[in-house]
Coordinates of C-alpha atoms in Angstrom, one line a residue:
M1 CA -37.2 -51.6 -71.6
T2 CA -36.8 -51.5 -75.4
R3 CA -35.2 -54.5 -77.2
E4 CA -31.8 -53.9 -78.9
I5 CA -32.0 -55.0 -82.6
P6 CA -28.6 -55.2 -84.5
G7 CA -28.3 -52.5 -87.2
F8 CA -31.2 -50.5 -85.8
Y9 CA -31.6 -47.6 -83.4
Y10 CA -34.6 -47.1 -81.2
D11 CA -35.6 -43.4 -80.9
P12 CA -37.3 -42.9 -77.5
E13 CA -38.9 -39.6 -78.6
K14 CA -40.5 -41.1 -81.7
K15 CA -40.9 -44.5 -80.2
K16 CA -39.7 -46.2 -83.4
Y17 CA -36.8 -48.2 -84.8
F18 CA -34.6 -46.6 -87.5
K19 CA -32.0 -48.3 -89.6
I20 CA -28.5 -47.1 -88.9
Q21 CA -26.9 -45.8 -92.1
A22 CA -23.2 -46.1 -92.9
N23 CA -21.3 -42.8 -92.6
H24 CA -20.2 -42.8 -96.2
V25 CA -23.8 -43.4 -97.4
A26 CA -25.8 -41.1 -95.0
P27 CA -26.5 -37.6 -96.2
P28 CA -25.0 -34.6 -94.2
N29 CA -26.6 -34.0 -90.8
A30 CA -28.4 -37.4 -91.0
Q31 CA -29.9 -38.2 -87.6
Y32 CA -29.3 -42.0 -87.8
S33 CA -25.8 -42.3 -89.3
Q34 CA -23.3 -44.4 -87.4
Q35 CA -21.6 -41.3 -86.1
S36 CA -24.9 -39.6 -84.9
V37 CA -26.1 -42.8 -83.2
K38 CA -22.9 -43.2 -81.4
R39 CA -23.0 -39.7 -80.1
K40 CA -26.7 -40.1 -79.0
R41 CA -25.9 -43.3 -77.2
S42 CA -23.0 -41.6 -75.4
E43 CA -25.1 -38.7 -74.3
L44 CA -27.8 -41.0 -73.1
A45 CA -25.4 -43.1 -71.0
T46 CA -23.9 -39.9 -69.5
H47 CA -27.4 -38.6 -68.6
E48 CA -28.3 -41.9 -67.0
N49 CA -25.1 -42.0 -65.0
K50 CA -25.7 -38.5 -63.6
T51 CA -29.3 -39.4 -62.7
R52 CA -28.1 -42.5 -60.8
F53 CA -25.4 -40.4 -59.0
R54 CA -27.9 -37.8 -57.9
Q55 CA -30.3 -40.4 -56.6
R56 CA -27.6 -42.1 -54.7
E57 CA -26.3 -38.8 -53.3
N58 CA -29.7 -37.7 -52.1
K59 CA -30.1 -41.1 -50.5
E60 CA -26.7 -41.5 -48.8
M61 CA -25.7 -37.9 -47.9
I62 CA -25.6 -37.1 -44.2
R63 CA -27.2 -33.7 -43.8
K64 CA -26.4 -31.3 -40.9
A65 CA -29.1 -30.6 -38.4
P66 CA -30.7 -27.2 -38.8
S67 CA -29.8 -26.4 -35.1
L68 CA -26.1 -26.3 -36.1
R69 CA -26.8 -23.2 -38.2
H70 CA -28.3 -21.3 -35.4
P71 CA -26.1 -18.2 -34.5
L72 CA -26.2 -19.0 -30.8
V73 CA -24.7 -22.5 -31.4
N74 CA -21.8 -21.1 -33.7
L75 CA -20.5 -24.5 -34.6
Q76 CA -20.2 -23.9 -38.4
R77 CA -16.6 -22.9 -38.2
E78 CA -15.6 -25.9 -36.1
I79 CA -17.2 -28.4 -38.5
G80 CA -15.7 -26.7 -41.6
A81 CA -18.8 -25.1 -42.9
I82 CA -17.1 -21.7 -42.8
E83 CA -13.6 -21.3 -44.2
S84 CA -11.1 -19.8 -42.0
S85 CA -9.1 -16.7 -43.1
S86 CA -5.9 -17.1 -45.2
R87 CA -4.0 -15.6 -42.3
A88 CA -5.3 -18.3 -39.9
R89 CA -4.4 -21.0 -42.4
Q90 CA -0.9 -19.7 -42.8
E91 CA -0.5 -19.6 -39.1
Q92 CA -1.6 -23.2 -38.8
Q93 CA 0.7 -24.3 -41.6
A94 CA 3.6 -22.5 -39.9
R95 CA 3.0 -24.4 -36.7
I96 CA 2.7 -27.7 -38.5
Q97 CA 6.0 -27.0 -40.4
A98 CA 7.8 -26.0 -37.2
S99 CA 6.8 -29.2 -35.4
Q100 CA 8.4 -31.4 -38.1
L101 CA 11.9 -30.0 -37.9
H102 CA 14.8 -32.4 -37.3
R103 CA 18.5 -31.6 -36.7
G104 CA 21.6 -32.7 -38.5
E105 CA 25.3 -31.6 -38.5
L106 CA 26.2 -30.2 -41.9
H107 CA 29.9 -29.6 -41.3
R108 CA 32.5 -29.0 -38.6
F109 CA 35.2 -26.6 -39.6
E110 CA 38.8 -27.4 -38.8
P111 CA 40.8 -25.1 -36.5
W112 CA 43.3 -22.9 -38.3
P113 CA 45.5 -23.2 -36.2
S114 CA 43.2 -23.0 -33.1
S115 CA 39.4 -23.1 -32.8
Y116 CA 37.4 -20.2 -34.1
S117 CA 33.8 -19.2 -33.4
I118 CA 31.6 -19.0 -36.5
R119 CA 29.9 -15.6 -36.9
Y120 CA 28.4 -15.8 -40.4
V121 CA 27.3 -18.7 -42.6
L122 CA 26.5 -18.6 -46.3
R123 CA 26.0 -21.3 -49.0
N124 CA 26.3 -20.7 -52.7
P125 CA 23.1 -22.1 -54.2
R126 CA 24.8 -22.8 -57.6
S127 CA 27.9 -24.6 -56.4
G128 CA 27.0 -25.6 -52.9
T129 CA 30.1 -24.0 -51.5
L130 CA 29.8 -23.5 -47.7
I131 CA 31.2 -20.2 -46.5
A132 CA 31.9 -19.5 -42.8
G133 CA 33.2 -16.2 -41.3
S134 CA 34.8 -16.9 -38.0
A135 CA 36.5 -14.9 -35.2
R136 CA 38.9 -15.6 -32.4
G137 CA 39.9 -12.6 -30.2
Y138 CA 41.0 -9.8 -32.5
E139 CA 41.6 -12.1 -35.5
S140 CA 39.1 -13.1 -38.1
S141 CA 39.1 -15.6 -40.9
V142 CA 36.9 -16.6 -43.9
S143 CA 36.9 -20.3 -44.9
V144 CA 35.1 -22.2 -47.6
C145 CA 34.3 -25.9 -47.9
F146 CA 33.6 -27.4 -51.3
P147 CA 31.0 -30.1 -51.5
D148 CA 31.3 -33.6 -52.9
I149 CA 29.2 -33.3 -56.0
D150 CA 29.4 -37.0 -56.8
E151 CA 26.7 -37.6 -54.2
S152 CA 23.0 -37.1 -54.8
Q153 CA 23.1 -34.4 -52.1
W154 CA 25.9 -32.1 -51.1
S155 CA 28.2 -33.5 -48.4
Y156 CA 31.2 -31.8 -46.9
D157 CA 34.6 -33.1 -45.7
H158 CA 37.4 -31.2 -44.0
T159 CA 39.8 -32.2 -46.8
M160 CA 37.9 -29.8 -49.1
E161 CA 38.3 -26.8 -46.8
R162 CA 40.2 -23.8 -47.8
V163 CA 41.0 -20.6 -45.8
L164 CA 40.4 -17.6 -48.0
F165 CA 42.2 -15.2 -45.7
R166 CA 43.0 -14.6 -42.0
E167 CA 43.5 -11.1 -40.8
P168 CA 44.0 -9.2 -37.5
Y169 CA 40.7 -7.4 -38.1
S170 CA 37.1 -7.6 -36.9
L171 CA 34.7 -9.2 -39.4
G172 CA 31.8 -6.9 -39.8
S173 CA 29.6 -8.7 -42.3
M174 CA 29.6 -11.1 -45.3
S175 CA 27.5 -11.0 -48.4
L176 CA 27.3 -13.2 -51.5
S177 CA 26.1 -11.8 -54.8
H178 CA 24.1 -13.6 -57.5
S179 CA 27.2 -13.5 -59.7
G180 CA 29.4 -15.4 -57.2
Y181 CA 31.3 -12.6 -55.6
L182 CA 31.8 -12.8 -51.8
L183 CA 32.2 -9.5 -50.0
A184 CA 33.6 -9.3 -46.4
T185 CA 33.8 -6.1 -44.4
M186 CA 36.8 -5.8 -42.1
N187 CA 37.1 -3.3 -39.2
E188 CA 39.4 -2.3 -36.3
G189 CA 42.7 -3.2 -37.8
P190 CA 46.1 -2.8 -36.2
Q191 CA 46.1 0.9 -37.1
G192 CA 42.4 1.4 -36.6
D193 CA 41.8 1.0 -40.3
C194 CA 39.3 -1.0 -42.3
F195 CA 38.9 -2.5 -45.8
L196 CA 36.5 -4.4 -48.0
S197 CA 37.5 -7.8 -49.3
A198 CA 36.0 -9.0 -52.6
H199 CA 36.5 -12.5 -53.9
L200 CA 35.1 -14.5 -56.8
L201 CA 34.4 -18.0 -55.6
P202 CA 35.1 -20.8 -58.0
E203 CA 32.5 -22.9 -59.8
P204 CA 32.9 -26.7 -60.4
D205 CA 33.9 -27.7 -63.9
E206 CA 32.4 -30.7 -65.9
G207 CA 34.6 -33.1 -64.0
G208 CA 33.5 -31.7 -60.6
N209 CA 36.8 -30.0 -59.8
Y210 CA 37.0 -26.5 -58.5
R211 CA 39.5 -24.1 -60.2
W212 CA 40.3 -20.8 -58.8
P213 CA 39.9 -17.7 -61.0
T214 CA 42.9 -15.7 -62.1
F215 CA 42.4 -13.3 -59.1
S216 CA 42.8 -16.0 -56.4
H217 CA 43.7 -13.5 -53.6
P218 CA 41.0 -11.3 -52.2
I219 CA 40.8 -7.8 -53.6
R220 CA 41.3 -5.1 -50.8
I221 CA 39.3 -2.0 -51.2
R222 CA 40.1 0.8 -48.8
P223 CA 38.1 4.0 -48.3
H224 CA 39.6 7.4 -49.0
Y225 CA 38.8 8.7 -45.5
P226 CA 38.4 7.1 -42.1
M227 CA 35.3 5.1 -41.4
S228 CA 34.0 1.7 -40.2
F229 CA 32.1 -0.8 -42.3
W230 CA 29.2 -2.2 -40.3
C231 CA 27.0 -4.2 -42.7
S232 CA 26.5 -5.2 -46.3
A233 CA 23.8 -6.7 -48.6
A234 CA 24.1 -7.9 -52.1
Q235 CA 21.7 -6.7 -54.9
P236 CA 19.3 -9.6 -55.6
A237 CA 19.7 -9.3 -59.4
G238 CA 21.6 -7.3 -62.0
S239 CA 24.2 -7.4 -64.7
S240 CA 27.1 -7.2 -62.3
A241 CA 28.0 -7.6 -58.6
Y242 CA 26.5 -4.7 -56.6
F243 CA 26.5 -4.3 -52.8
A244 CA 24.9 -1.9 -50.4
I245 CA 27.2 -1.1 -47.4
G246 CA 26.4 0.5 -44.1
T247 CA 29.2 2.5 -42.7
S248 CA 29.9 5.0 -39.9
E249 CA 29.8 7.7 -42.6
G250 CA 26.4 6.8 -44.1
L251 CA 25.3 4.6 -46.9
H252 CA 27.7 3.4 -49.6
T253 CA 27.6 1.1 -52.6
L254 CA 30.2 -1.1 -54.1
E255 CA 30.1 -2.1 -57.8
G256 CA 32.7 -3.9 -60.0
T257 CA 34.3 -7.1 -61.2
S258 CA 37.7 -8.7 -61.1
S259 CA 40.1 -6.1 -59.8
H260 CA 38.1 -3.0 -60.7
W261 CA 35.7 -1.8 -58.0
T262 CA 34.1 1.5 -57.2
L263 CA 33.0 2.6 -53.7
S264 CA 30.4 5.4 -53.8
K265 CA 28.8 7.4 -51.1
K266 CA 25.0 7.9 -51.4
P267 CA 23.6 11.3 -50.4
F268 CA 21.3 11.8 -47.5
K269 CA 20.3 14.6 -45.3
G270 CA 23.1 15.0 -42.7
N271 CA 25.2 12.5 -44.7
I272 CA 28.0 14.8 -45.8
L273 CA 31.6 14.0 -46.7
P274 CA 34.0 14.9 -43.9
T275 CA 36.4 17.8 -44.6
R276 CA 39.9 18.4 -43.4
T277 CA 39.0 21.5 -41.5
R278 CA 36.2 20.0 -39.5
A279 CA 36.3 16.3 -38.9
P280 CA 32.9 14.9 -37.7
P281 CA 32.8 12.8 -34.5
K282 CA 33.5 9.2 -35.2
H283 CA 30.5 6.8 -35.4
S284 CA 28.0 9.7 -35.2
S285 CA 24.5 8.3 -34.9
Q286 CA 23.2 10.9 -37.4
R287 CA 25.2 9.3 -40.2
S288 CA 26.0 5.8 -39.0
V289 CA 24.2 3.0 -40.9
H290 CA 24.1 -0.3 -39.1
A291 CA 21.7 -2.3 -41.3
V292 CA 21.0 -2.4 -45.0
E293 CA 18.5 -4.4 -47.0
W294 CA 17.3 -4.3 -50.7
M295 CA 13.6 -3.8 -50.9
S296 CA 13.8 -4.3 -54.7
Q297 CA 16.5 -4.2 -57.3
D298 CA 16.5 -0.4 -57.2
V299 CA 15.6 0.5 -53.6
I300 CA 17.8 0.2 -50.6
A301 CA 16.5 0.4 -47.0
A302 CA 19.1 1.7 -44.5
G303 CA 18.7 1.6 -40.7
Q304 CA 20.6 4.0 -38.5
K305 CA 21.8 3.9 -34.9
N306 CA 19.5 6.9 -34.2
S307 CA 16.5 4.6 -35.0
N308 CA 15.7 6.1 -38.4
I309 CA 15.1 4.0 -41.5
F310 CA 15.5 5.7 -44.8
L311 CA 15.0 4.5 -48.4
H312 CA 17.4 5.3 -51.2
D313 CA 16.3 5.0 -54.8
M314 CA 19.1 4.0 -57.2
R315 CA 17.2 5.4 -60.2
S316 CA 16.7 8.9 -59.0
G317 CA 19.5 9.1 -56.4
G318 CA 17.1 10.5 -53.9
S319 CA 16.7 9.4 -50.2
A320 CA 13.9 9.9 -47.7
T321 CA 13.3 8.9 -44.1
R322 CA 10.2 6.7 -44.0
L323 CA 10.3 4.9 -40.6
R324 CA 11.5 5.3 -37.1
H325 CA 12.2 2.2 -35.0
N326 CA 11.8 2.3 -31.2
D327 CA 15.4 1.2 -30.8
A328 CA 18.7 1.4 -32.6
V329 CA 18.4 -0.4 -35.9
M330 CA 21.0 -3.2 -36.0
E331 CA 19.5 -5.7 -38.4
M332 CA 16.8 -5.6 -41.1
K333 CA 15.2 -8.2 -43.4
Q334 CA 12.8 -7.7 -46.3
M335 CA 9.5 -9.6 -46.2
D336 CA 8.1 -8.3 -49.5
E337 CA 8.4 -5.0 -51.5
Y338 CA 6.4 -3.2 -48.8
R339 CA 7.1 -4.9 -45.5
L340 CA 10.4 -5.2 -43.6
V341 CA 11.4 -6.4 -40.1
A342 CA 13.8 -4.3 -38.1
A343 CA 15.6 -5.4 -34.9
G344 CA 17.5 -3.6 -32.2
P345 CA 19.1 -4.9 -29.0
S346 CA 15.7 -5.0 -27.2
S347 CA 13.0 -4.7 -29.9
L348 CA 11.8 -6.6 -33.0
R349 CA 9.1 -5.1 -35.2
M350 CA 7.6 -5.4 -38.6
Y351 CA 6.7 -2.3 -40.6
D352 CA 4.6 -1.7 -43.7
L353 CA 5.7 1.2 -45.9
R354 CA 2.1 1.5 -47.3
F355 CA 0.9 2.7 -43.9
A356 CA 3.9 4.8 -43.0
P357 CA 3.2 8.6 -42.8
K358 CA 5.1 10.8 -45.2
M359 CA 6.2 13.1 -42.4
L360 CA 7.4 11.7 -39.0
E361 CA 6.7 13.5 -35.8
R362 CA 9.9 14.4 -33.9
H363 CA 11.0 11.7 -31.4
D364 CA 7.9 9.5 -32.2
S365 CA 8.5 5.9 -33.4
S366 CA 6.5 4.6 -36.3
K367 CA 3.4 2.5 -35.7
P368 CA 4.4 -1.2 -36.3
Y369 CA 2.5 -3.5 -38.5
L370 CA 3.4 -6.4 -36.2
T371 CA 5.3 -6.7 -32.9
F372 CA 7.2 -9.6 -31.4
P373 CA 6.8 -9.1 -27.7
E374 CA 8.8 -12.2 -26.6
F375 CA 11.9 -11.3 -28.6
S376 CA 15.1 -11.9 -26.7
S377 CA 18.3 -10.8 -28.6
L378 CA 22.0 -11.4 -28.6
P379 CA 24.1 -8.3 -27.8
F380 CA 24.2 -7.8 -31.6
P381 CA 20.8 -8.9 -32.9
T382 CA 20.7 -11.2 -35.8
F383 CA 17.7 -13.1 -37.4
D384 CA 16.4 -14.4 -40.7
L385 CA 12.9 -15.0 -42.0
S386 CA 11.1 -17.3 -44.4
T387 CA 8.0 -16.0 -46.1
E388 CA 7.4 -19.5 -47.5
L389 CA 7.2 -21.0 -44.0
G390 CA 5.8 -17.9 -42.4
L391 CA 8.5 -18.1 -39.7
L392 CA 11.3 -15.9 -38.2
A393 CA 14.3 -17.5 -36.5
S394 CA 16.5 -15.6 -34.0
P395 CA 19.3 -16.8 -31.6
S396 CA 18.8 -15.8 -28.0
Q397 CA 21.2 -15.4 -25.0
D398 CA 19.7 -18.5 -23.3
C399 CA 21.5 -20.7 -25.9
K400 CA 18.4 -21.5 -27.9
I401 CA 16.8 -20.5 -31.2
Q402 CA 13.5 -18.6 -31.1
L403 CA 10.9 -19.2 -33.8
F404 CA 8.2 -16.6 -34.3
S405 CA 5.1 -16.5 -36.5
L406 CA 5.1 -13.8 -39.2
Q407 CA 1.3 -13.8 -38.8
T408 CA 0.9 -13.2 -35.1
G409 CA 4.4 -12.3 -33.8
L410 CA 4.1 -15.0 -31.2
Q411 CA 6.6 -17.8 -30.5
V412 CA 6.1 -21.2 -32.2
S413 CA 6.9 -24.4 -30.4
S414 CA 9.3 -26.7 -32.3
P415 CA 12.0 -29.3 -31.7
L416 CA 14.4 -26.5 -32.8
T417 CA 13.2 -24.1 -30.0
G418 CA 13.5 -27.0 -27.4
H419 CA 17.1 -27.8 -28.3
Q420 CA 19.7 -26.5 -25.8
Y421 CA 23.1 -25.5 -27.2
S422 CA 26.2 -25.4 -25.2
S423 CA 26.8 -21.7 -26.1
P424 CA 24.5 -19.1 -27.8
P425 CA 24.2 -19.7 -31.6
S426 CA 25.8 -16.9 -33.5
C427 CA 23.8 -16.9 -36.8
V428 CA 20.8 -18.4 -38.6
R429 CA 20.0 -18.5 -42.3
F430 CA 17.0 -20.0 -44.2
E431 CA 17.5 -21.8 -47.4
Y432 CA 15.1 -22.7 -50.1
G433 CA 15.2 -25.8 -52.3
N434 CA 14.8 -25.4 -56.1
D435 CA 14.5 -27.6 -59.1
T436 CA 17.6 -26.4 -60.9
P437 CA 20.1 -29.1 -61.9
E438 CA 22.8 -27.3 -59.8
W439 CA 20.9 -27.5 -56.5
R440 CA 21.7 -30.6 -54.5
G441 CA 20.6 -29.4 -51.1
P442 CA 17.4 -30.3 -49.3
H443 CA 14.3 -30.4 -51.5
G444 CA 12.3 -28.2 -49.1
P445 CA 13.2 -25.2 -46.9
S446 CA 16.0 -25.6 -44.4
L447 CA 17.7 -23.6 -41.7
L448 CA 21.4 -23.3 -41.2
V449 CA 22.6 -22.6 -37.7
G450 CA 26.2 -21.5 -36.8
T451 CA 27.4 -22.4 -33.3
D452 CA 31.0 -22.6 -32.1
D453 CA 32.8 -24.3 -35.1
V454 CA 29.8 -26.3 -36.4
V455 CA 27.2 -25.6 -39.0
E456 CA 24.0 -27.4 -38.4
Q457 CA 21.1 -27.9 -40.8
W458 CA 17.6 -28.2 -39.6
T459 CA 15.3 -29.7 -42.3
W460 CA 11.6 -30.4 -42.7

């Protein structure tokens, strides 16, 4: 080992000592200036460290026996030598997530004047306002509960409840647009009539108070001819509030703001406006749309009672039947821009539009991308899915919530699936935490469950 001499540098290649020159005296590119020597010593130290690490690694590493690599043994996957597929990893993550669910009561709505059964639950992600659509006999109501924003997380109290409206109608659906407009579809009124109710929900001001807009009463939009409003879905983004509505007379859209709204019928084969001379039979399965979902900002998927699923393009105004379910289509949810899940009273299937034939054979159902053989539905099926968790949740008639894997279609065991309710839950809705200042809900995904007059929140 060479001896260190202050002010000199030993060059191992030349085996000589050289005087270290000051940086301001040494000529450009000098090999033994203070800066050059510092760099060489750093490189030498790095090289020595790497050499020592390799020596230690070779000495201490436990190597697998060659027999484990033999194809007849096939233990490489079990010991992690071969990575599993992304689908298998997602399935494993979904089961782990489901096993960590725990239950909590989010809010119990007050009876007005007697108890109602919750049918639909929504929460405004910007304001935290909890919205519940309820029914009792032939009467329906829509109530909101404003959160206490002084807390670190949204909490709810019955003193902050408000009834938006109560009507002797049947509540068909509820949708909330990104701009804060709530749409409720109302059917089967005293005269057999129906209407759409649009309401702009208030946002909290700087002091945390909620002030109602100028139009505090819901706007009623009535159709120009008899029909029933079955379902609705809000456009995910856009410059204004825009809704797709499934009716007994085909697909419609609703666009507007404040008190100015336009209800438009979208053309489709067999979807013709009724005339005075020849009124079509009510609720004809050839026209009736019972499920709508936005596949993108411009494309609407509409499911019909006769099992057909057609797509309508807002840009071109054209429509085409792309899928045929093996049951009446009563509910649909988008998984991504190509895949959607459709449910009927006895069937739940996932379809991929990329594999759908352009022409459907008569009376033949489309080949599903994935099936859910253990699906058990309520009389009117309802479900929600989370692509982040890879799970689908659906209430069943045995007073439980079913969880399915979006990778295999099989049921997933969880504390949620093991919980027994006193009556069948009526609705489920996944929520996603975000990092915006307005969001004060759970930081991770959560599931809202409506049962009787209670909204529960299952969190991870």
